[in-house]
Coordinates of C-alpha atoms and ligand atoms in Angstrom, one line a residue:
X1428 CA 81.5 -95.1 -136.9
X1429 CA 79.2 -92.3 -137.8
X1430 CA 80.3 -90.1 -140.7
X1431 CA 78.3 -86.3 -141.6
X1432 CA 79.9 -85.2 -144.6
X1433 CA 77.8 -81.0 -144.5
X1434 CA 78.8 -79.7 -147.9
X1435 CA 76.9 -76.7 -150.2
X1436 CA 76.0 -77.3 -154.0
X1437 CA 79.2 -76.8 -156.0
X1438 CA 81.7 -76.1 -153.6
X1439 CA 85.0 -77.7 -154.9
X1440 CA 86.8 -78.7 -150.9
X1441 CA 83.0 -80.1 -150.5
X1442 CA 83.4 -82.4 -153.4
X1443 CA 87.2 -83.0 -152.7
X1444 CA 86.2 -84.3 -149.0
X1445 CA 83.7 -86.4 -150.6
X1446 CA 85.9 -87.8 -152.9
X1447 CA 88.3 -89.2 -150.3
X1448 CA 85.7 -90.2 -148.6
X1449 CA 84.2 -92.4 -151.3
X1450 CA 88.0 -92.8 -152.7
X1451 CA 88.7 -95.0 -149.1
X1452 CA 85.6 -96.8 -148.9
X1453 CA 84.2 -94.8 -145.5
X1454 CA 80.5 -95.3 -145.4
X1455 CA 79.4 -91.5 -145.0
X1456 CA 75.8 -89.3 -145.0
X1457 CA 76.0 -86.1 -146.8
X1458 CA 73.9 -83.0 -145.6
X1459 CA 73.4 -80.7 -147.7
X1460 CA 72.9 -77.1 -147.0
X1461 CA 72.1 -73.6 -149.4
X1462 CA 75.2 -71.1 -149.6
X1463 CA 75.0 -68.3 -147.1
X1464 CA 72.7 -69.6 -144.9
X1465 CA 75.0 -72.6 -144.8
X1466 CA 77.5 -70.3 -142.8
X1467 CA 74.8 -69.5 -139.9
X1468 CA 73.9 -73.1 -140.0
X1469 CA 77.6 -74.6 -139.6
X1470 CA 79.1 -71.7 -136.9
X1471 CA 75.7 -71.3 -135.0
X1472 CA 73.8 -74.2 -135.9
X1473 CA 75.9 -77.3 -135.4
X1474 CA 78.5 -75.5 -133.2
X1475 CA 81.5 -75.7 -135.8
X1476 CA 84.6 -73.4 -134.7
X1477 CA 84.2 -71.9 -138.6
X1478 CA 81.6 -71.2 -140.6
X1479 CA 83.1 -72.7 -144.0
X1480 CA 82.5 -76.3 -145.9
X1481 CA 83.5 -78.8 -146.1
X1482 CA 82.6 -79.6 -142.0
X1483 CA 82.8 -83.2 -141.0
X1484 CA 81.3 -84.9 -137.7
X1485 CA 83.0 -87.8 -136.5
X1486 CA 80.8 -90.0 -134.3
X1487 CA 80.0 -86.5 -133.0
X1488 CA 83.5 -84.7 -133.4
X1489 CA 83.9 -81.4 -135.3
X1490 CA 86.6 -81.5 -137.9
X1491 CA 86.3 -78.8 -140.7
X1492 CA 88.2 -77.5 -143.5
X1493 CA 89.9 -79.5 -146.0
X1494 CA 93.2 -79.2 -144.2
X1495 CA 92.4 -81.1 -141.3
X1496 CA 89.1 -83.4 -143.2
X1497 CA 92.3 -85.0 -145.3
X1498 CA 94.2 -85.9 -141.7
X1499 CA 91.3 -86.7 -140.2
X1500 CA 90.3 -89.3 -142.6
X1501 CA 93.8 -90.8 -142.9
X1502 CA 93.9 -91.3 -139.4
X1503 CA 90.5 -93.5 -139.3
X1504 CA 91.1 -95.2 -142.7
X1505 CA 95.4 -95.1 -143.2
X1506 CA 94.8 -96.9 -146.3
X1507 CA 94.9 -95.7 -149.0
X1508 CA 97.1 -93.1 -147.9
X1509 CA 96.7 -89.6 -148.5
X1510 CA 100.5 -88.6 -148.0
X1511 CA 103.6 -90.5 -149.8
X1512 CA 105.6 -91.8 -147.6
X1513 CA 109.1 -90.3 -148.7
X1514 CA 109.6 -87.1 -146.1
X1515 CA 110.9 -85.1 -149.4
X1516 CA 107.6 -85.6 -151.6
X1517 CA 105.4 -85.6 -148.5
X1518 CA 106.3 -81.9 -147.9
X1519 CA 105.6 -81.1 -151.9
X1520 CA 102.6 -82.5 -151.8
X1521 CA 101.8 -80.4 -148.3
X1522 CA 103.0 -77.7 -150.1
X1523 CA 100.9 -78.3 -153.2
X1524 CA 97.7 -79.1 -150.7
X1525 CA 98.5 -75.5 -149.5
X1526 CA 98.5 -73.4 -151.9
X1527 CA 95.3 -75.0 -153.4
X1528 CA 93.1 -74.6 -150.3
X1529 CA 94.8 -70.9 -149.7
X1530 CA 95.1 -69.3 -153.1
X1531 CA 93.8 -71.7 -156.0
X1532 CA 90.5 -72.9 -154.3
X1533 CA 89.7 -68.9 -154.9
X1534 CA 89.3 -68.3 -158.3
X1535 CA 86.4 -70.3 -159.2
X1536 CA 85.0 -69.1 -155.4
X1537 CA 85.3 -65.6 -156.7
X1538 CA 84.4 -65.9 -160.0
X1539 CA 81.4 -68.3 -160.0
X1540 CA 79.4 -65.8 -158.1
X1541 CA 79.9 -63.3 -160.1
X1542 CA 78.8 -65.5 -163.6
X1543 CA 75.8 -67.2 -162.0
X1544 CA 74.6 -64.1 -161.2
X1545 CA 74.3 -62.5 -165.1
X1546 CA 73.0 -66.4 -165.9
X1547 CA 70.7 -67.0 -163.6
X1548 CA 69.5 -70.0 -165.4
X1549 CA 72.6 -72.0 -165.0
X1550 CA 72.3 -72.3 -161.5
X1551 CA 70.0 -75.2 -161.8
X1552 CA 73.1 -76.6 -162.8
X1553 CA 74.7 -76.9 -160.0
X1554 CA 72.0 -78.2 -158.0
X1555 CA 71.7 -81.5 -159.5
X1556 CA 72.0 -84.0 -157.0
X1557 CA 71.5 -82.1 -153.9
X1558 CA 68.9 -82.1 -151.4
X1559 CA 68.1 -78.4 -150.4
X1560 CA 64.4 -78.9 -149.4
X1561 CA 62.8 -77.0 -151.9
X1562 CA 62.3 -77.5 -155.9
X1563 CA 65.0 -76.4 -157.9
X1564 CA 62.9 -73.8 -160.0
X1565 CA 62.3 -72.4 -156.6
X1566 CA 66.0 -71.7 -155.2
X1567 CA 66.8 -70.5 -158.6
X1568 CA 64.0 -67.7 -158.7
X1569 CA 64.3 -67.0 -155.2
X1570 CA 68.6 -66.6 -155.6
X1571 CA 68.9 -62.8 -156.1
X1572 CA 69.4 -61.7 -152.5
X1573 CA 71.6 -65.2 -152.0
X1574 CA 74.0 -64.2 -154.6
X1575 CA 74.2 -61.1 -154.2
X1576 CA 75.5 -61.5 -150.3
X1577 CA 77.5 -64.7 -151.9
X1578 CA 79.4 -61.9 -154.0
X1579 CA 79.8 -59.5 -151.2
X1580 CA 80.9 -62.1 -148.9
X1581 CA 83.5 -63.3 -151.3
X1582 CA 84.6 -59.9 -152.7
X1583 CA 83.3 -60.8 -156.2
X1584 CA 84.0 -57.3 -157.8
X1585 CA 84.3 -56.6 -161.0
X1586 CA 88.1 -55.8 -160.7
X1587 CA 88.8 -58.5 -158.4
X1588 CA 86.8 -61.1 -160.8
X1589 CA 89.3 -59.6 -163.5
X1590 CA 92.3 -60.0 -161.9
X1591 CA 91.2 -64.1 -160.6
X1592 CA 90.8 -65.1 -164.1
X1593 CA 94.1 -63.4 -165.3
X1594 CA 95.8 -65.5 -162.9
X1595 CA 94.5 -68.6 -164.6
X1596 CA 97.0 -69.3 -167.0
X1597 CA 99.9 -68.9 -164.6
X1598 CA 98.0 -71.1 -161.5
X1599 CA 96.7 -73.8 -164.8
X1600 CA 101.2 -74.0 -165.1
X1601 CA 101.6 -74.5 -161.9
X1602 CA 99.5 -77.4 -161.9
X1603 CA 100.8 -79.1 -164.8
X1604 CA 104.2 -78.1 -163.6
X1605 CA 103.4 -80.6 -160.0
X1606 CA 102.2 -83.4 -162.5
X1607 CA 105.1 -83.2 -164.4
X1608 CA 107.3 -83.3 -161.8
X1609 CA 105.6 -86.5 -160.4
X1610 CA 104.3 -84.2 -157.2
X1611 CA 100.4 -84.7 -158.0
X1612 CA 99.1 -87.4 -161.0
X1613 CA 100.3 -90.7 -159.8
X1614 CA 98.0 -93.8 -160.1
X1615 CA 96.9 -93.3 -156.6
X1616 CA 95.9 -89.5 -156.0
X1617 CA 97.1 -88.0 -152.9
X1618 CA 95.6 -85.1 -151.3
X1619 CA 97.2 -82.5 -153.2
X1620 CA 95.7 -84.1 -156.0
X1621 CA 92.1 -83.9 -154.6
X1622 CA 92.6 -80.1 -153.7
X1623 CA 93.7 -79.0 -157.1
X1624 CA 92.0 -81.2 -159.3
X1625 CA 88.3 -80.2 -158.1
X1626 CA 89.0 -76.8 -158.5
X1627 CA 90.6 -77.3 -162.0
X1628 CA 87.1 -79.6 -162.8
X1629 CA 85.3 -76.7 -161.5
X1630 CA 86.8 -74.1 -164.0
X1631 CA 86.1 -76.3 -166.4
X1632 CA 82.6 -76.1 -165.4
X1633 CA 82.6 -72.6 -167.6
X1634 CA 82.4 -72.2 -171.6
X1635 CA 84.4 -69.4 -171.2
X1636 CA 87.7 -70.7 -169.7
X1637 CA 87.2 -75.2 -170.5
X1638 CA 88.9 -74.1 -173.9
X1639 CA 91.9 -72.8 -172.3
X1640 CA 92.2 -76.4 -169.9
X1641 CA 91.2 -79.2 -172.1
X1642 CA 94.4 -80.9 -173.9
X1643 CA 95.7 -79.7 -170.8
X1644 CA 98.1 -82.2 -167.8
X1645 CA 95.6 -80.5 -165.6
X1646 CA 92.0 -80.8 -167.7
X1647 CA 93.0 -84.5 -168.2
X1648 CA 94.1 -84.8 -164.1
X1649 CA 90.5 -83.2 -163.1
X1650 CA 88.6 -85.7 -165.4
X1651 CA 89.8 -88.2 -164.0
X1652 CA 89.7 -87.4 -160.5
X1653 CA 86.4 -86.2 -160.2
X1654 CA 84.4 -86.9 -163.4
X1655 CA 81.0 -86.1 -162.2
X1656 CA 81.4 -82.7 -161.2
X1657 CA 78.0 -80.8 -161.5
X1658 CA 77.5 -78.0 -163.2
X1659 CA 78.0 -75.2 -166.6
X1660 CA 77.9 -72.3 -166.8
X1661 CA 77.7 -70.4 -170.4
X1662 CA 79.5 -67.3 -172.0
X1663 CA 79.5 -65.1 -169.1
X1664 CA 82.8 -62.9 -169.2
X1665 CA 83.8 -60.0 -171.5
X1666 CA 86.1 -60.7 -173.8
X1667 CA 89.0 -58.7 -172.6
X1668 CA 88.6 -59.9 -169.1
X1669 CA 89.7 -63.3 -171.3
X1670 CA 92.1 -62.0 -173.4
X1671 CA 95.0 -63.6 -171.0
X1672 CA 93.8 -67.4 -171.9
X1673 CA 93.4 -66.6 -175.3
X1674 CA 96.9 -65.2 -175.5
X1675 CA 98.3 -68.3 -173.9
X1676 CA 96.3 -70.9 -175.8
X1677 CA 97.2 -69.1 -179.3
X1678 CA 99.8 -71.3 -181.5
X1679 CA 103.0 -69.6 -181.3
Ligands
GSH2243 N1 90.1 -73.4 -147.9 C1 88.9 -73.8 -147.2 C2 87.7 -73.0 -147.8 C3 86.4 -73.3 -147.3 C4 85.3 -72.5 -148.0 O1 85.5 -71.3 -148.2 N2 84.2 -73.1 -148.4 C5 83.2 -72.4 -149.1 C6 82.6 -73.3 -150.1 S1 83.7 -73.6 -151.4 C7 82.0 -72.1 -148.1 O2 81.8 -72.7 -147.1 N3 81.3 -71.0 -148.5 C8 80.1 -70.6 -147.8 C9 79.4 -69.6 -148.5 O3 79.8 -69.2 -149.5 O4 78.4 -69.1 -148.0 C10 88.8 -75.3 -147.2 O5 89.2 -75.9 -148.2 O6 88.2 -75.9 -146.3

């Protein structure tokens, strides 16, 4: 069996795909492939019905999008399994999946754009490890136009960018809420637990919100589910834009 993991630097359902893919021992190759273009290349290119990774090829076959990359890799390799067996916990955790590849998976998407743009530098970060073709001093001076179409293509406005991180606090609750109630956290993660916890590990990625998730359920989850997680990205956010974390991790 031949397995094409196509991913781009950073993306959190990227790393999640490959992190059930290492998680159940499938021997895969990864290609890797520079935001933006990476949409061309995966609709036009390879013939994907979407342009978005993570895309998969299965001896040939086109499965894409976290969704269906979880179920098609439970199928070839049931154990171990992605989805408890108990009907009752097996539609939390499909709920839980849900909402992190619809609304969660979003905030760092929208926000990380808009920070690696003002620290240009810190991009490098995210690059480590990847194959793009070209020296990483090179993508990083060349980036401008990228990330600019990156933040239009994501709606990374200044408002919108706000509003994500506000929503932090009450989407970090959420999170611990499912590991408290048993739904994500257990000794073997399930795949709610790989579509939150990389985009938890990925918000810890910044200086400005890791405060507010460390000593956290959740920080300690994302650790340990996906510890090598590239990338940091420094002070990048004006303080007010903040002020909701800091009101929630004040003593009170
Ligand atoms: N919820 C989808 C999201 C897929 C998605 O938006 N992937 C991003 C990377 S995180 C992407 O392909 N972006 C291309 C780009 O920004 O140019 C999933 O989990 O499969």
């Amino acid at each position: 069996m031949k397995v094409l993991l196509y991913v781009i630097p950073g993306s959190h359902p990227a790393r999640a795909a490959e992190l059930v893919l290492r998680t159940k021992g499938i021997p895969y190759k990864r290609r890797d492939l520079p935001p933006v273009i990476s949409r061309f290349v995966v609709h036009r290119v390879l013939r994907f019905p979407g342009d978005r990774v993570p895309a998969m090829k299965v001896d040939g076959r086109r499965v894409q999008g976290s969704h269906d990359v979880y179920r098609e890799l439970d199928a070839l390799r049931p154990d171990p399994p992605l989805f408890p067996s108990d009907p009752e916990l097996r539609a939390r955790v499909e709920e839980a999946e849900r909402w992190g590849d619809e609304i969660f998976q979003e905030i760092p998407r929208k926000i990380s754009w808009w920070a690696l743009k003002r620290r240009k530098a810190d991009q490098a970060s995210f690059l480590e490890g990847y194959k793009l073709g070209l020296p990483t001093r090179v993508l990083v001076a060349t980036s401008p136009p990228l990330v600019r179409m990156a933040m239009r293509l994501n709606n990374s406005t200044d408002a919108v960018v706000r509003e994500q991180i506000a929503s932090i606090p009450a989407a970090l609750d959420r999170v611990d809420g499912l590991i408290a109630e048993g739904v994500i956290g257990g000794e073997q993660p399930n795949a709610a637990d790989f579509q939150l916890a990389t985009t938890v590990r990925l918000l810890m990625a910044f200086e400005d919100l890791a405060p507010a998730i460390e000593g956290r359920p959740a920080g300690a989850l994302a650790r340990r589910i996906a510890p090598d997680a590239p990338g940091h990205v420094g002070p990048a956010f004006p303080a007010e834009w903040l002020a909701p974390l800091q009101a929630q991790a004040a003593p009170s």
